[in-house]
């Protein structure tokens, strides 16, 4: 059960056939929070945007694709860093932003590549490095489950599911009483991947723009609703949660998204002009080699 | 040849504007968002100016020929 700040008055439910069924096959429905009436079903798996998202995050290859893209992202970050290191020597005789229009095309490409690359270099580094963190999100969450969640659930994790579950409201109230000033972001029901058969896990979030991105897990007994354990997320999960908005640019309204799109186009220009310079160097080397043979 | 610090002045300004824009947008709301947009629009505007045909700086005569 989760809440989306962009959809006030709506509760989203991710439903599986059984508590232990594959969560990736869950169906998601929107429920009116006041009338408890089902509004509609969200098909988050099909459509153009989910396809593009899966292409972007995993190349449609699942975990292997995510790891591959993570490694490629690390190469991207290294390429940007090396480009910044090369900027200084190549600009010793030029002013900032100078483009030598009177020189051959390859020099103009170099100047434009240097200009755009250095101006948006910092943004590219941020988006590239946060992309690497996001690529390893599944592994990070798995590690957290093994490292922290298992410890929070403790010895009671092996208990069977109780006959009667505590109400969700009672559980959420208990979590909210512990984490004052926070509200539930999502509740993992007993038997789901973020809880055990005998526990609810309530993931609380803050109210400020930044803390609304961060989560604090509160584990509650499924039979009584009382709080069993709660602790702050470790640094690696916090880094992952903060990296998501910094990678996707979905936190500052539509103008920020437009700026993000323009910066992405400029990044494509930097990559494209880099290819032009690289191919120009290859062609020149080949020409020199062929000339030497004659 | 220019001093090394001169080469990095404008790139440093761009980096500061970018980092400030990203963090202000992430931690603030409403009016702070507008400041974030303005700061992040700076590198976009500089690139747009540089990429606009024949708008980028030309080498000055006093500077002499470039390599």
mmCIF file of C-alpha atoms in Angstrom:
data_model
loop_
_atom_site.group_PDB
_atom_site.id
_atom_site.type_symbol
_atom_site.label_atom_id
_atom_site.label_comp_id
_atom_site.label_asym_id
_atom_site.label_seq_id
_atom_site.Cartn_x
_atom_site.Cartn_y
_atom_site.Cartn_z
ATOM 1 C CA UNK A 1 0.000 0.000 0.000
ATOM 2 C CA UNK A 2 1.554 3.322 -0.951
ATOM 3 C CA UNK A 3 0.778 6.990 -1.370
ATOM 4 C CA UNK A 4 1.707 9.386 -4.137
ATOM 5 C CA UNK A 5 1.900 13.092 -3.229
ATOM 6 C CA UNK A 6 0.835 13.942 -6.770
ATOM 7 C CA UNK A 7 -2.437 12.073 -6.208
ATOM 8 C CA UNK A 8 -3.995 13.427 -2.993
ATOM 9 C CA UNK A 9 -6.935 11.438 -1.650
ATOM 10 C CA UNK A 10 -5.788 8.317 -3.460
ATOM 11 C CA UNK A 11 -4.236 5.159 -2.034
ATOM 12 C CA UNK A 12 -2.365 2.804 -4.356
ATOM 13 C CA UNK A 13 -2.485 -0.921 -3.719
ATOM 14 C CA UNK A 14 -0.094 -3.433 -5.234
ATOM 15 C CA UNK A 15 -1.895 -6.769 -5.120
ATOM 16 C CA UNK A 16 -0.586 -10.273 -5.692
ATOM 17 C CA UNK A 17 -2.525 -13.537 -5.990
ATOM 18 C CA UNK A 18 -1.037 -14.754 -2.673
ATOM 19 C CA UNK A 19 1.275 -13.136 -0.097
ATOM 20 C CA UNK A 20 4.198 -15.142 -1.471
ATOM 21 C CA UNK A 21 3.509 -14.770 -5.203
ATOM 22 C CA UNK A 22 6.053 -13.048 -7.473
ATOM 23 C CA UNK A 23 5.777 -9.309 -6.713
ATOM 24 C CA UNK A 24 6.748 -8.366 -10.260
ATOM 25 C CA UNK A 25 3.425 -9.831 -11.408
ATOM 26 C CA UNK A 26 1.424 -7.724 -8.926
ATOM 27 C CA UNK A 27 -1.452 -5.614 -10.189
ATOM 28 C CA UNK A 28 -1.739 -2.010 -9.014
ATOM 29 C CA UNK A 29 -5.089 -0.361 -8.364
ATOM 30 C CA UNK A 30 -5.970 3.172 -7.316
ATOM 31 C CA UNK A 31 -8.406 3.408 -4.416
ATOM 32 C CA UNK A 32 -10.364 6.445 -3.257
ATOM 33 C CA UNK A 33 -8.995 7.109 0.243
ATOM 34 C CA UNK A 34 -12.314 8.527 1.495
ATOM 35 C CA UNK A 35 -14.817 6.073 0.018
ATOM 36 C CA UNK A 36 -12.545 2.968 -0.166
ATOM 37 C CA UNK A 37 -13.795 2.489 -3.720
ATOM 38 C CA UNK A 38 -11.547 1.172 -6.491
ATOM 39 C CA UNK A 39 -11.015 3.926 -9.044
ATOM 40 C CA UNK A 40 -9.035 2.105 -11.750
ATOM 41 C CA UNK A 41 -6.098 -0.164 -12.431
ATOM 42 C CA UNK A 42 -2.675 1.190 -13.365
ATOM 43 C CA UNK A 43 -0.854 -0.779 -15.975
ATOM 44 C CA UNK A 44 2.706 0.180 -15.128
ATOM 45 C CA UNK A 45 4.307 -2.518 -17.285
ATOM 46 C CA UNK A 46 3.000 -1.725 -20.774
ATOM 47 C CA UNK A 47 3.009 1.448 -22.844
ATOM 48 C CA UNK A 48 5.667 3.610 -24.430
ATOM 49 C CA UNK A 49 7.062 5.307 -21.301
ATOM 50 C CA UNK A 50 7.452 2.115 -19.205
ATOM 51 C CA UNK A 51 9.192 0.552 -22.234
ATOM 52 C CA UNK A 52 11.581 3.513 -22.547
ATOM 53 C CA UNK A 53 12.210 3.441 -18.788
ATOM 54 C CA UNK A 54 13.089 -0.277 -18.902
ATOM 55 C CA UNK A 55 15.289 0.369 -21.938
ATOM 56 C CA UNK A 56 17.030 3.204 -20.081
ATOM 57 C CA UNK A 57 17.490 1.345 -16.794
ATOM 58 C CA UNK A 58 18.159 -2.243 -17.893
ATOM 59 C CA UNK A 59 18.310 -2.462 -21.716
ATOM 60 C CA UNK A 60 15.350 -4.878 -21.368
ATOM 61 C CA UNK A 61 17.829 -7.413 -19.944
ATOM 62 C CA UNK A 62 16.909 -7.367 -16.251
ATOM 63 C CA UNK A 63 19.691 -7.344 -13.659
ATOM 64 C CA UNK A 64 22.413 -8.094 -16.251
ATOM 65 C CA UNK A 65 21.374 -5.002 -18.197
ATOM 66 C CA UNK A 66 21.411 -2.876 -15.033
ATOM 67 C CA UNK A 67 24.936 -3.992 -14.128
ATOM 68 C CA UNK A 68 26.128 -3.428 -17.708
ATOM 69 C CA UNK A 69 24.659 0.093 -17.701
ATOM 70 C CA UNK A 70 26.196 0.745 -14.278
ATOM 71 C CA UNK A 71 29.640 -0.113 -15.645
ATOM 72 C CA UNK A 72 28.967 2.010 -18.753
ATOM 73 C CA UNK A 73 27.874 4.854 -16.467
ATOM 74 C CA UNK A 74 31.151 4.589 -14.551
ATOM 75 C CA UNK A 75 33.015 4.793 -17.894
ATOM 76 C CA UNK A 76 30.929 7.880 -18.763
ATOM 77 C CA UNK A 77 31.913 9.551 -15.476
ATOM 78 C CA UNK A 78 35.592 8.720 -16.098
ATOM 79 C CA UNK A 79 35.337 10.142 -19.634
ATOM 80 C CA UNK A 80 33.847 13.406 -18.319
ATOM 81 C CA UNK A 81 36.490 13.669 -15.593
ATOM 82 C CA UNK A 82 39.300 13.076 -18.116
ATOM 83 C CA UNK A 83 37.737 15.652 -20.444
ATOM 84 C CA UNK A 84 37.753 18.241 -17.629
ATOM 85 C CA UNK A 85 41.413 17.402 -16.928
ATOM 86 C CA UNK A 86 42.250 17.983 -20.618
ATOM 87 C CA UNK A 87 40.339 21.274 -20.756
ATOM 88 C CA UNK A 88 43.075 23.272 -19.004
ATOM 89 C CA UNK A 89 45.973 22.418 -21.358
ATOM 90 C CA UNK A 90 43.836 22.858 -24.483
ATOM 91 C CA UNK A 91 42.605 26.314 -23.398
ATOM 92 C CA UNK A 92 45.981 27.865 -22.528
ATOM 93 C CA UNK A 93 45.892 30.192 -25.544
ATOM 94 C CA UNK A 94 42.142 30.674 -25.784
ATOM 95 C CA UNK A 95 39.586 32.711 -23.935
ATOM 96 C CA UNK A 96 36.593 31.050 -22.340
ATOM 97 C CA UNK A 97 33.984 30.261 -24.981
ATOM 98 C CA UNK A 98 36.242 31.181 -27.887
ATOM 99 C CA UNK A 99 35.433 29.369 -31.134
ATOM 100 C CA UNK A 100 38.005 29.597 -33.919
ATOM 101 C CA UNK A 101 35.645 30.051 -36.843
ATOM 102 C CA UNK A 102 38.507 30.876 -39.214
ATOM 103 C CA UNK A 103 40.096 27.448 -38.703
ATOM 104 C CA UNK A 104 39.195 24.081 -40.239
ATOM 105 C CA UNK A 105 35.991 22.343 -39.212
ATOM 106 C CA UNK A 106 37.681 19.931 -36.819
ATOM 107 C CA UNK A 107 39.076 22.841 -34.773
ATOM 108 C CA UNK A 108 35.626 24.433 -34.593
ATOM 109 C CA UNK A 109 34.216 21.094 -33.389
ATOM 110 C CA UNK A 110 36.982 20.944 -30.751
ATOM 111 C CA UNK A 111 36.203 24.453 -29.497
ATOM 112 C CA UNK A 112 32.463 23.777 -29.317
ATOM 113 C CA UNK A 113 33.098 20.420 -27.645
ATOM 114 C CA UNK A 114 35.305 22.138 -25.051
ATOM 115 C CA UNK A 115 32.807 24.948 -24.486
ATOM 116 C CA UNK A 116 29.690 22.826 -23.999
ATOM 117 C CA UNK A 117 31.588 20.076 -22.191
ATOM 118 C CA UNK A 118 33.089 22.365 -19.562
ATOM 119 C CA UNK A 119 29.915 24.411 -19.066
ATOM 120 C CA UNK A 120 27.696 21.385 -18.366
ATOM 121 C CA UNK A 121 30.510 19.137 -17.086
ATOM 122 C CA UNK A 122 29.408 19.431 -13.475
ATOM 123 C CA UNK A 123 25.808 18.508 -14.337
ATOM 124 C CA UNK A 124 27.002 15.550 -16.429
ATOM 125 C CA UNK A 125 29.134 14.324 -13.526
ATOM 126 C CA UNK A 126 26.184 14.555 -11.125
ATOM 127 C CA UNK A 127 23.741 12.807 -13.477
ATOM 128 C CA UNK A 128 26.327 10.196 -14.487
ATOM 129 C CA UNK A 129 27.403 9.306 -10.954
ATOM 130 C CA UNK A 130 23.814 9.211 -9.630
ATOM 131 C CA UNK A 131 22.944 7.012 -12.611
ATOM 132 C CA UNK A 132 25.644 4.568 -11.543
ATOM 133 C CA UNK A 133 24.165 4.490 -8.021
ATOM 134 C CA UNK A 134 20.696 3.879 -9.476
ATOM 135 C CA UNK A 135 21.966 1.091 -11.717
ATOM 136 C CA UNK A 136 22.971 -0.826 -8.603
ATOM 137 C CA UNK A 137 19.737 0.018 -6.721
ATOM 138 C CA UNK A 138 18.447 -3.566 -6.702
ATOM 139 C CA UNK A 139 21.684 -4.868 -5.247
ATOM 140 C CA UNK A 140 21.783 -2.021 -2.717
ATOM 141 C CA UNK A 141 18.251 -2.784 -1.513
ATOM 142 C CA UNK A 142 19.033 -6.509 -1.370
ATOM 143 C CA UNK A 143 22.076 -5.760 0.760
ATOM 144 C CA UNK A 144 19.991 -3.549 3.063
ATOM 145 C CA UNK A 145 17.422 -6.339 3.459
ATOM 146 C CA UNK A 146 20.214 -8.767 4.357
ATOM 147 C CA UNK A 147 22.172 -6.304 6.491
ATOM 148 C CA UNK A 148 19.483 -4.307 8.330
ATOM 149 C CA UNK A 149 15.924 -5.521 7.713
ATOM 150 C CA UNK A 150 16.707 -9.107 8.708
ATOM 151 C CA UNK A 151 18.171 -7.752 11.945
ATOM 152 C CA UNK A 152 15.108 -5.573 12.577
ATOM 153 C CA UNK A 153 12.747 -8.493 12.066
ATOM 154 C CA UNK A 154 14.946 -10.495 14.430
ATOM 155 C CA UNK A 155 14.112 -13.929 15.731
ATOM 156 C CA UNK A 156 10.405 -13.362 15.192
ATOM 157 C CA UNK A 157 10.896 -13.370 11.419
ATOM 158 C CA UNK A 158 10.260 -17.118 11.254
ATOM 159 C CA UNK A 159 6.875 -16.953 13.009
ATOM 160 C CA UNK A 160 3.847 -17.962 10.938
ATOM 161 C CA UNK A 161 1.333 -15.411 9.746
ATOM 162 C CA UNK A 162 -1.136 -14.631 12.566
ATOM 163 C CA UNK A 163 -4.766 -15.743 12.222
ATOM 164 C CA UNK A 164 -6.006 -12.181 12.598
ATOM 165 C CA UNK A 165 -4.021 -9.185 11.380
ATOM 166 C CA UNK A 166 -3.893 -5.874 13.179
ATOM 167 C CA UNK A 167 -5.690 -3.134 11.254
ATOM 168 C CA UNK A 168 -3.570 -1.101 8.843
ATOM 169 C CA UNK A 169 -4.780 2.117 10.495
ATOM 170 C CA UNK A 170 -3.696 0.914 13.952
ATOM 171 C CA UNK A 171 -0.284 -0.062 12.553
ATOM 172 C CA UNK A 172 0.173 3.234 10.713
ATOM 173 C CA UNK A 173 -0.848 5.161 13.856
ATOM 174 C CA UNK A 174 1.729 3.263 15.933
ATOM 175 C CA UNK A 175 4.440 4.027 13.371
ATOM 176 C CA UNK A 176 3.405 7.673 13.195
ATOM 177 C CA UNK A 177 3.491 7.992 17.007
ATOM 178 C CA UNK A 178 7.095 6.813 16.928
ATOM 179 C CA UNK A 179 8.219 8.867 13.944
ATOM 180 C CA UNK A 180 6.667 12.215 14.777
ATOM 181 C CA UNK A 181 6.496 14.737 11.962
ATOM 182 C CA UNK A 182 6.591 11.977 9.381
ATOM 183 C CA UNK A 183 3.880 10.214 7.402
ATOM 184 C CA UNK A 184 3.699 6.787 5.754
ATOM 185 C CA UNK A 185 5.166 6.509 2.269
ATOM 186 C CA UNK A 186 4.284 2.850 1.895
ATOM 187 C CA UNK A 187 3.303 -0.098 4.035
ATOM 188 C CA UNK A 188 4.638 -3.565 3.284
ATOM 189 C CA UNK A 189 2.068 -6.161 4.308
ATOM 190 C CA UNK A 190 2.991 -9.369 6.159
ATOM 191 C CA UNK A 191 4.605 -11.862 3.796
ATOM 192 C CA UNK A 192 5.717 -9.283 1.194
ATOM 193 C CA UNK A 193 9.339 -8.688 0.189
ATOM 194 C CA UNK A 194 9.997 -5.877 2.693
ATOM 195 C CA UNK A 195 8.495 -7.606 5.724
ATOM 196 C CA UNK A 196 8.074 -11.062 7.214
ATOM 197 C CA UNK A 197 4.984 -13.271 7.598
ATOM 198 C CA UNK A 198 4.401 -11.858 11.081
ATOM 199 C CA UNK A 199 5.298 -8.178 10.542
ATOM 200 C CA UNK A 200 4.129 -5.062 8.826
ATOM 201 C CA UNK A 201 6.878 -2.692 7.706
ATOM 202 C CA UNK A 202 5.801 0.955 7.586
ATOM 203 C CA UNK A 203 8.193 3.181 5.631
ATOM 204 C CA UNK A 204 7.852 6.740 6.895
ATOM 205 C CA UNK A 205 8.893 9.876 5.030
ATOM 206 C CA UNK A 206 9.443 13.471 6.103
ATOM 207 C CA UNK A 207 7.518 16.585 5.150
ATOM 208 C CA UNK A 208 10.227 18.804 3.635
ATOM 209 C CA UNK A 209 11.202 18.547 -0.060
ATOM 210 C CA UNK A 210 14.388 16.668 0.851
ATOM 211 C CA UNK A 211 13.129 14.473 3.712
ATOM 212 C CA UNK A 212 10.066 13.481 1.659
ATOM 213 C CA UNK A 213 12.587 11.573 -0.484
ATOM 214 C CA UNK A 214 14.082 9.740 2.480
ATOM 215 C CA UNK A 215 12.581 6.733 4.268
ATOM 216 C CA UNK A 216 12.586 5.507 7.857
ATOM 217 C CA UNK A 217 11.413 1.912 8.310
ATOM 218 C CA UNK A 218 9.221 1.024 11.293
ATOM 219 C CA UNK A 219 8.620 -2.692 11.812
ATOM 220 C CA UNK A 220 5.332 -3.534 13.547
ATOM 221 C CA UNK A 221 3.929 -6.786 14.868
ATOM 222 C CA UNK A 222 1.271 -8.037 12.448
ATOM 223 C CA UNK A 223 -0.997 -9.363 15.229
ATOM 224 C CA UNK A 224 -0.924 -6.439 17.668
ATOM 225 C CA UNK A 225 0.245 -3.515 15.551
ATOM 226 C CA UNK A 226 2.840 -2.524 18.179
ATOM 227 C CA UNK A 227 6.217 -1.224 17.057
ATOM 228 C CA UNK A 228 8.951 -3.872 17.146
ATOM 229 C CA UNK A 229 11.928 -1.916 15.810
ATOM 230 C CA UNK A 230 12.822 1.208 13.883
ATOM 231 C CA UNK A 231 16.098 2.702 12.766
ATOM 232 C CA UNK A 232 17.414 5.243 10.309
ATOM 233 C CA UNK A 233 18.372 4.051 6.858
ATOM 234 C CA UNK A 234 22.115 3.399 6.451
ATOM 235 C CA UNK A 235 24.204 5.819 4.406
ATOM 236 C CA UNK A 236 24.177 3.689 1.252
ATOM 237 C CA UNK A 237 20.358 3.618 1.061
ATOM 238 C CA UNK A 238 20.190 7.353 1.853
ATOM 239 C CA UNK A 239 22.687 7.994 -0.957
ATOM 240 C CA UNK A 240 20.527 5.931 -3.310
ATOM 241 C CA UNK A 241 17.326 7.765 -2.322
ATOM 242 C CA UNK A 242 18.942 11.208 -2.752
ATOM 243 C CA UNK A 243 20.516 10.159 -6.050
ATOM 244 C CA UNK A 244 17.169 9.344 -7.666
ATOM 245 C CA UNK A 245 15.832 12.908 -8.013
ATOM 246 C CA UNK A 246 19.312 14.167 -8.933
ATOM 247 C CA UNK A 247 19.407 11.658 -11.780
ATOM 248 C CA UNK A 248 15.864 12.055 -13.090
ATOM 249 C CA UNK A 249 15.342 15.769 -12.372
ATOM 250 C CA UNK A 250 11.782 15.184 -11.215
ATOM 251 C CA UNK A 251 11.821 17.436 -8.164
ATOM 252 C CA UNK A 252 11.529 21.048 -9.279
ATOM 253 C CA UNK A 253 8.392 21.188 -11.374
ATOM 254 C CA UNK A 254 7.991 21.444 -15.134
ATOM 255 C CA UNK A 255 10.598 24.204 -15.709
ATOM 256 C CA UNK A 256 13.300 22.003 -14.165
ATOM 257 C CA UNK A 257 12.231 19.103 -16.378
ATOM 258 C CA UNK A 258 12.541 21.340 -19.452
ATOM 259 C CA UNK A 259 16.020 22.483 -18.335
ATOM 260 C CA UNK A 260 16.900 18.818 -17.701
ATOM 261 C CA UNK A 261 15.814 17.926 -21.242
ATOM 262 C CA UNK A 262 17.923 20.765 -22.702
ATOM 263 C CA UNK A 263 20.953 19.692 -20.651
ATOM 264 C CA UNK A 264 20.414 16.128 -21.910
ATOM 265 C CA UNK A 265 20.414 17.380 -25.516
ATOM 266 C CA UNK A 266 23.631 19.288 -24.800
ATOM 267 C CA UNK A 267 25.134 16.100 -23.341
ATOM 268 C CA UNK A 268 24.279 14.301 -26.593
ATOM 269 C CA UNK A 269 26.054 17.136 -28.417
ATOM 270 C CA UNK A 270 29.161 16.649 -26.249
ATOM 271 C CA UNK A 271 29.140 12.904 -26.938
ATOM 272 C CA UNK A 272 28.499 13.437 -30.677
ATOM 273 C CA UNK A 273 31.192 16.072 -31.053
ATOM 274 C CA UNK A 274 33.565 13.799 -29.135
ATOM 275 C CA UNK A 275 32.895 11.111 -31.732
ATOM 276 C CA UNK A 276 33.522 13.609 -34.555
ATOM 277 C CA UNK A 277 36.888 14.544 -32.987
ATOM 278 C CA UNK A 278 37.807 10.913 -32.420
ATOM 279 C CA UNK A 279 36.913 9.883 -35.990
ATOM 280 C CA UNK A 280 38.771 12.958 -37.314
ATOM 281 C CA UNK A 281 41.902 11.867 -35.458
ATOM 282 C CA UNK A 282 41.584 8.326 -36.843
ATOM 283 C CA UNK A 283 41.134 9.607 -40.416
ATOM 284 C CA UNK A 284 44.088 11.981 -40.066
ATOM 285 C CA UNK A 285 46.320 9.206 -38.731
ATOM 286 C CA UNK A 286 45.271 6.956 -41.624
ATOM 287 C CA UNK A 287 45.951 9.726 -44.129
ATOM 288 C CA UNK A 288 49.418 10.348 -42.660
ATOM 289 C CA UNK A 289 50.162 6.625 -42.700
ATOM 290 C CA UNK A 290 49.009 6.253 -46.316
ATOM 291 C CA UNK A 291 51.023 9.355 -47.303
ATOM 292 C CA UNK A 292 54.133 7.903 -45.668
ATOM 293 C CA UNK A 293 53.890 4.741 -47.727
ATOM 294 C CA UNK A 294 53.905 6.591 -51.044
ATOM 295 C CA UNK B 1 49.952 32.081 -22.289
ATOM 296 C CA UNK B 2 47.206 32.607 -19.701
ATOM 297 C CA UNK B 3 47.492 32.011 -16.012
ATOM 298 C CA UNK B 4 46.001 28.703 -14.953
ATOM 299 C CA UNK B 5 43.514 30.407 -12.581
ATOM 300 C CA UNK B 6 42.113 32.453 -15.482
ATOM 301 C CA UNK B 7 41.304 29.328 -17.450
ATOM 302 C CA UNK B 8 39.179 27.943 -14.649
ATOM 303 C CA UNK B 9 37.290 31.063 -13.536
ATOM 304 C CA UNK B 10 34.228 30.697 -15.786
ATOM 305 C CA UNK B 11 34.075 26.888 -15.541
ATOM 306 C CA UNK B 12 34.156 27.267 -11.737
ATOM 307 C CA UNK B 13 31.298 29.771 -11.904
ATOM 308 C CA UNK B 14 29.308 27.312 -14.047
ATOM 309 C CA UNK B 15 30.019 24.477 -11.611
ATOM 310 C CA UNK B 16 28.951 26.558 -8.608
ATOM 311 C CA UNK B 17 25.745 27.655 -10.385
ATOM 312 C CA UNK B 18 24.977 24.032 -11.279
ATOM 313 C CA UNK B 19 25.630 22.585 -7.820
ATOM 314 C CA UNK B 20 23.733 25.423 -6.118
ATOM 315 C CA UNK B 21 20.804 25.001 -8.536
ATOM 316 C CA UNK B 22 20.629 21.258 -7.968
ATOM 317 C CA UNK B 23 20.827 21.487 -4.171
ATOM 318 C CA UNK B 24 18.485 24.469 -3.792
ATOM 319 C CA UNK B 25 15.871 22.698 -5.912
ATOM 320 C CA UNK B 26 16.271 19.538 -3.878
ATOM 321 C CA UNK B 27 16.034 21.157 -0.459
ATOM 322 C CA UNK B 28 13.691 24.073 -1.088
ATOM 323 C CA UNK B 29 10.216 24.625 -2.422
ATOM 324 C CA UNK B 30 8.169 27.342 -4.155
ATOM 325 C CA UNK B 31 10.432 30.418 -4.388
ATOM 326 C CA UNK B 32 13.542 28.323 -3.982
ATOM 327 C CA UNK B 33 12.490 26.284 -7.019
ATOM 328 C CA UNK B 34 12.516 29.465 -9.108
ATOM 329 C CA UNK B 35 16.068 30.221 -7.919
ATOM 330 C CA UNK B 36 17.030 26.657 -8.840
ATOM 331 C CA UNK B 37 15.615 27.083 -12.364
ATOM 332 C CA UNK B 38 17.461 30.373 -12.803
ATOM 333 C CA UNK B 39 20.792 28.904 -11.678
ATOM 334 C CA UNK B 40 20.481 25.778 -13.828
ATOM 335 C CA UNK B 41 19.397 27.868 -16.803
ATOM 336 C CA UNK B 42 22.762 29.695 -16.707
ATOM 337 C CA UNK B 43 24.822 26.853 -18.276
ATOM 338 C CA UNK B 44 22.036 26.195 -20.787
ATOM 339 C CA UNK B 45 22.019 29.857 -21.807
ATOM 340 C CA UNK B 46 25.831 29.975 -22.089
ATOM 341 C CA UNK B 47 25.812 26.867 -24.312
ATOM 342 C CA UNK B 48 22.979 28.239 -26.433
ATOM 343 C CA UNK B 49 24.941 31.458 -26.942
ATOM 344 C CA UNK B 50 28.090 29.528 -27.807
ATOM 345 C CA UNK B 51 26.345 27.209 -30.242
ATOM 346 C CA UNK B 52 24.390 29.968 -31.939
ATOM 347 C CA UNK B 53 25.985 30.441 -35.390
ATOM 348 C CA UNK B 54 28.858 32.953 -35.227
ATOM 349 C CA UNK B 55 27.902 34.139 -31.748
ATOM 350 C CA UNK B 56 30.783 32.631 -29.786
ATOM 351 C CA UNK B 57 33.869 34.685 -29.038
ATOM 352 C CA UNK B 58 36.241 35.198 -31.866
ATOM 353 C CA UNK B 59 39.954 35.458 -31.161
ATOM 354 C CA UNK B 60 40.981 39.064 -30.643
ATOM 355 C CA UNK B 61 43.604 40.657 -32.869
ATOM 356 C CA UNK B 62 45.731 41.594 -29.862
ATOM 357 C CA UNK B 63 45.889 37.997 -28.794
ATOM 358 C CA UNK B 64 47.726 36.940 -31.915
ATOM 359 C CA UNK B 65 47.377 33.785 -33.919
ATOM 360 C CA UNK B 66 46.089 30.677 -32.242
ATOM 361 C CA UNK B 67 47.556 27.220 -32.618
#
